[in-house]
Amino acid sequence: MVEFFIIAKGYSFELFEHIGIGYIKSYLKRNGVDSNINLILPNEKEELYNILENKKPLVVGFVVYSFNALEIKEASRIVKMCLPNTHITVGGPATLNCTKEILDMLPDVDSVIEGEGEYTFLELVNLIKQEKELSGCQGLTFRKGKEIVINSSRPLINNLDSLPFPARDIFEKYPSSYIRIIGSRGCSGHCTFCVYGGAAAKGIQKGERVRFRSAVNIVDEMEELVEKYGVRSFYFIDDTFIEEKYVKGIEKVEGIIEEVTRRKLDITFAIQTRPQSIARNEKVREYIKRLQKIGLNYVFIGLDTGNNDDMRIYGKNTTIQDNIRAVQFLQEQNVHLSFGFIMFNPYSSIEKILQNANFLYENHLGYSIYSYLTQLEVYPTSTFRSMLIKDGLMDKNAKFSDILAYKFLDKRIEKLTHLFRNLSEDFEANHLMENIGILKTKIINHQKNGNENLCEKELKEINDIYEYYNQVNYQLFCNCVKLISSDNVSAIEFLLKQYKETYTVKMEKLKVIYKRAYVKYLRLEHSIKGNFNGKNV
């Protein structure tokens, strides 16, 4: 009946689950509609042909992002070539306020679902089955002959507990050491670069901006996943896990602590939150300490910049001092800190990027070269895009997929970003650094609980490499900035080539240390819980 396709571009992190599609599948199933979720990896075009030939679906759905739009264009062409009468629809967060642009770019796609997809997708399938008009389907933009019809938007789903738990097709096919879960939808922030911030500001979808599941509902799902898959690590993908501005947000956090404690769930988990919440609110800091007692060991925060000028144009409602206080608190608590950071944007100056570099270095966050190379991605619905068009730095006719198609005020900065792109493609090294950071947190917690000598040698080696690269990355970046100021491109290319050669050797050494430490950690876990499993080493 329905086949969902996730078209990957080859990065290992794209095997992460797409919770939105999981929810839609479960909701369709509850209402008597069969569907499957398929992940199509690079060079697996034959798999797409096989599924279409064997299943002959009535409807095909793709998850579309700016970065995979060209792949969706090719895949939808194949669907129409094989099954001309199959209805193709696309959805995802990137569709907000740009459904017409997506249809213009994807000529074989029949419709776009804007916003939350559960209700819209079910109605779409039923209308197609009954061969009825699509004009009344809220949240849908569709082709009617040569015309594109944009229906009224669909209100946001308020009662999230009414939805069934999401299907876990991707996790079942590609199991990992943790599983994604979501406890709320929406975000109260107004970041100018975010698709949600821009959409919310324009009032595209009606309803409560942030909605919450109940703690009992969330922990019921966690318990079910532990029993069904044996997985005990979770990543909450809520935009902000601790929404202290909302009574229901506080109730969610309090309730999760209470329920996990009462049920004696042996779990670990990661959350995302705002640096200013940690820095300014004692209650939030106390919640993090309490959450640690039930398994919190990883926090992602959007630091985004090391200078206040960029903070202002990003609409962050925070300061660099807030960032510093949040970082220091999490480091003191021995929570693994992961963070978002944007080194370059179209308004960057030499002074601003050096301030960014100083921030990373001084706060011991510059151990991954990736943080020095990140460039702002400008999404179609973001208010930042409007700002760039107004200032003549981006073409108003830029395509949906053109997230880097802007000019820089300072041409030296633009040249530097192009020189850095070869280094920024090494995603594997960045993920290795992340995994090691998480393992460090777990080992140190065991050390505090009486296993003082666990991985003592490995921790020292890891810390030495981290500090080495915090220093080396900073020096490399500052040297490149100095050289670009005098337009010495050849010298920068030489430095980057030299760096990449030594970096590759160091990363191989780090992999060996990580594997050694991980095996020791798993053996200790096995001795405590009796569940050693070396498959992820």
mmCIF file of C-alpha atoms in Angstrom, residues 205-358:
data_model
loop_
_atom_site.group_PDB
_atom_site.id
_atom_site.type_symbol
_atom_site.label_atom_id
_atom_site.label_comp_id
_atom_site.label_asym_id
_atom_site.label_seq_id
_atom_site.Cartn_x
_atom_site.Cartn_y
_atom_site.Cartn_z
ATOM 1 C CA GLN A 205 1.140 26.150 11.786
ATOM 2 C CA LYS A 206 -1.533 26.958 14.339
ATOM 3 C CA GLY A 207 -1.513 25.582 17.868
ATOM 4 C CA GLU A 208 0.685 25.421 20.934
ATOM 5 C CA ARG A 209 4.260 26.039 19.832
ATOM 6 C CA VAL A 210 5.732 23.469 22.259
ATOM 7 C CA ARG A 211 3.776 20.350 23.192
ATOM 8 C CA PHE A 212 4.742 17.617 25.653
ATOM 9 C CA ARG A 213 4.156 13.930 26.146
ATOM 10 C CA SER A 214 3.395 12.862 29.695
ATOM 11 C CA ALA A 215 6.254 11.347 31.689
ATOM 12 C CA VAL A 216 4.340 8.075 32.098
ATOM 13 C CA ASN A 217 3.849 7.807 28.335
ATOM 14 C CA ILE A 218 7.559 8.487 27.685
ATOM 15 C CA VAL A 219 8.837 6.012 30.263
ATOM 16 C CA ASP A 220 6.304 3.395 29.111
ATOM 17 C CA GLU A 221 7.936 3.581 25.679
ATOM 18 C CA MET A 222 11.444 3.422 27.158
ATOM 19 C CA GLU A 223 10.502 0.356 29.196
ATOM 20 C CA GLU A 224 8.975 -1.302 26.137
ATOM 21 C CA LEU A 225 12.142 -0.658 24.108
ATOM 22 C CA VAL A 226 14.339 -2.102 26.883
ATOM 23 C CA GLU A 227 12.207 -5.253 26.980
ATOM 24 C CA LYS A 228 11.850 -5.618 23.205
ATOM 25 C CA TYR A 229 15.379 -4.797 22.026
ATOM 26 C CA GLY A 230 17.540 -4.990 25.147
ATOM 27 C CA VAL A 231 18.790 -1.469 24.461
ATOM 28 C CA ARG A 232 19.487 0.663 27.544
ATOM 29 C CA SER A 233 20.826 3.882 26.023
ATOM 30 C CA PHE A 234 18.529 6.608 24.709
ATOM 31 C CA TYR A 235 18.975 9.908 22.902
ATOM 32 C CA PHE A 236 16.175 12.422 23.497
ATOM 33 C CA ILE A 237 15.841 14.478 20.324
ATOM 34 C CA ASP A 238 13.575 17.109 21.890
ATOM 35 C CA ASP A 239 14.824 20.502 20.717
ATOM 36 C CA THR A 240 15.019 21.469 24.391
ATOM 37 C CA PHE A 241 14.616 18.669 26.937
ATOM 38 C CA ILE A 242 14.341 21.034 29.924
ATOM 39 C CA GLU A 243 11.766 23.647 28.865
ATOM 40 C CA GLU A 244 11.678 25.494 32.183
ATOM 41 C CA LYS A 245 9.370 28.205 30.761
ATOM 42 C CA TYR A 246 6.455 25.736 30.593
ATOM 43 C CA VAL A 247 4.660 24.091 33.518
ATOM 44 C CA LYS A 248 4.214 20.933 31.428
ATOM 45 C CA GLY A 249 7.927 21.020 30.577
ATOM 46 C CA ILE A 250 8.846 20.950 34.258
ATOM 47 C CA GLU A 251 6.220 18.268 34.916
ATOM 48 C CA LYS A 252 7.770 16.136 32.161
ATOM 49 C CA VAL A 253 11.278 16.293 33.667
ATOM 50 C CA GLU A 254 10.057 15.763 37.252
ATOM 51 C CA GLY A 255 7.870 12.885 36.104
ATOM 52 C CA ILE A 256 10.637 11.128 34.155
ATOM 53 C CA ILE A 257 12.922 11.265 37.191
ATOM 54 C CA GLU A 258 10.119 9.853 39.363
ATOM 55 C CA GLU A 259 9.078 7.113 36.915
ATOM 56 C CA VAL A 260 12.583 5.887 36.055
ATOM 57 C CA THR A 261 13.426 5.770 39.766
ATOM 58 C CA ARG A 262 10.192 3.987 40.708
ATOM 59 C CA ARG A 263 10.558 1.384 37.967
ATOM 60 C CA LYS A 264 14.287 0.962 38.711
ATOM 61 C CA LEU A 265 15.175 1.275 35.025
ATOM 62 C CA ASP A 266 18.895 0.741 34.454
ATOM 63 C CA ILE A 267 19.502 3.160 31.572
ATOM 64 C CA THR A 268 21.727 5.924 30.248
ATOM 65 C CA PHE A 269 20.512 8.793 28.116
ATOM 66 C CA ALA A 270 21.406 12.000 26.302
ATOM 67 C CA ILE A 271 19.486 15.275 26.110
ATOM 68 C CA GLN A 272 19.586 18.613 24.276
ATOM 69 C CA THR A 273 19.087 21.931 26.052
ATOM 70 C CA ARG A 274 20.014 25.627 25.911
ATOM 71 C CA PRO A 275 23.229 27.045 27.393
ATOM 72 C CA GLN A 276 21.449 30.088 28.851
ATOM 73 C CA SER A 277 19.026 27.825 30.729
ATOM 74 C CA ILE A 278 21.960 26.122 32.439
ATOM 75 C CA ALA A 279 23.857 29.345 33.015
ATOM 76 C CA ARG A 280 21.004 31.455 34.406
ATOM 77 C CA ASN A 281 18.692 29.002 36.142
ATOM 78 C CA GLU A 282 19.712 27.189 39.323
ATOM 79 C CA LYS A 283 16.669 24.921 38.996
ATOM 80 C CA VAL A 284 17.872 23.692 35.578
ATOM 81 C CA ARG A 285 21.331 22.949 37.005
ATOM 82 C CA GLU A 286 19.680 20.974 39.821
ATOM 83 C CA TYR A 287 17.600 19.033 37.305
ATOM 84 C CA ILE A 288 20.767 18.054 35.427
ATOM 85 C CA LYS A 289 22.305 16.774 38.686
ATOM 86 C CA ARG A 290 19.148 14.782 39.447
ATOM 87 C CA LEU A 291 18.967 13.451 35.897
ATOM 88 C CA GLN A 292 22.567 12.243 36.233
ATOM 89 C CA LYS A 293 21.446 10.023 39.112
ATOM 90 C CA ILE A 294 19.039 8.168 36.787
ATOM 91 C CA GLY A 295 21.451 7.849 33.844
ATOM 92 C CA LEU A 296 22.107 11.212 32.130
ATOM 93 C CA ASN A 297 25.657 11.190 30.743
ATOM 94 C CA TYR A 298 25.508 13.364 27.594
ATOM 95 C CA VAL A 299 24.236 16.899 26.960
ATOM 96 C CA PHE A 300 24.121 18.705 23.624
ATOM 97 C CA ILE A 301 23.926 22.507 23.716
ATOM 98 C CA GLY A 302 23.817 25.035 20.902
ATOM 99 C CA LEU A 303 26.817 27.255 21.627
ATOM 100 C CA ASP A 304 26.880 28.348 17.969
ATOM 101 C CA THR A 305 29.414 31.171 18.307
ATOM 102 C CA GLY A 306 32.184 32.676 20.394
ATOM 103 C CA ASN A 307 31.391 36.329 19.684
ATOM 104 C CA ASN A 308 28.438 38.495 20.678
ATOM 105 C CA ASP A 309 27.911 40.053 17.222
ATOM 106 C CA ASP A 310 27.082 36.675 15.717
ATOM 107 C CA MET A 311 25.010 35.788 18.768
ATOM 108 C CA ARG A 312 22.852 38.822 18.032
ATOM 109 C CA ILE A 313 22.276 38.081 14.328
ATOM 110 C CA TYR A 314 21.491 34.435 15.175
ATOM 111 C CA GLY A 315 18.681 35.627 17.481
ATOM 112 C CA LYS A 316 20.009 33.515 20.335
ATOM 113 C CA ASN A 317 18.867 35.592 23.339
ATOM 114 C CA THR A 318 22.033 34.614 25.195
ATOM 115 C CA THR A 319 25.629 35.779 25.698
ATOM 116 C CA ILE A 320 29.135 34.394 25.437
ATOM 117 C CA GLN A 321 29.343 34.458 29.245
ATOM 118 C CA ASP A 322 26.243 32.234 29.372
ATOM 119 C CA ASN A 323 28.002 29.823 27.014
ATOM 120 C CA ILE A 324 31.120 29.781 29.186
ATOM 121 C CA ARG A 325 29.175 29.215 32.407
ATOM 122 C CA ALA A 326 27.183 26.350 30.833
ATOM 123 C CA VAL A 327 30.344 24.692 29.495
ATOM 124 C CA GLN A 328 32.119 24.969 32.847
ATOM 125 C CA PHE A 329 29.143 23.535 34.742
ATOM 126 C CA LEU A 330 28.839 20.492 32.457
ATOM 127 C CA GLN A 331 32.591 19.883 32.556
ATOM 128 C CA GLU A 332 32.547 20.047 36.359
ATOM 129 C CA GLN A 333 29.625 17.610 36.465
ATOM 130 C CA ASN A 334 31.489 15.155 34.206
ATOM 131 C CA VAL A 335 28.671 15.115 31.676
ATOM 132 C CA HIS A 336 29.874 14.565 28.132
ATOM 133 C CA LEU A 337 29.420 17.885 26.354
ATOM 134 C CA SER A 338 28.522 17.944 22.681
ATOM 135 C CA PHE A 339 27.778 21.243 21.012
ATOM 136 C CA GLY A 340 26.699 23.033 17.875
ATOM 137 C CA PHE A 341 29.072 25.678 16.536
ATOM 138 C CA ILE A 342 29.117 27.921 13.455
ATOM 139 C CA MET A 343 32.570 29.239 12.649
ATOM 140 C CA PHE A 344 31.658 31.059 9.417
ATOM 141 C CA ASN A 345 28.647 33.006 8.204
ATOM 142 C CA PRO A 346 28.258 35.562 5.369
ATOM 143 C CA TYR A 347 28.853 38.477 7.779
ATOM 144 C CA SER A 348 32.017 36.965 9.318
ATOM 145 C CA SER A 349 35.086 39.163 9.720
ATOM 146 C CA ILE A 350 38.683 38.247 10.560
ATOM 147 C CA GLU A 351 38.142 39.608 14.065
ATOM 148 C CA LYS A 352 34.964 37.575 14.646
ATOM 149 C CA ILE A 353 36.360 34.218 13.507
ATOM 150 C CA LEU A 354 39.449 34.738 15.674
ATOM 151 C CA GLN A 355 37.128 35.405 18.616
ATOM 152 C CA ASN A 356 35.368 32.122 17.774
ATOM 153 C CA ALA A 357 38.706 30.308 17.705
ATOM 154 C CA ASN A 358 39.759 31.817 21.044
#
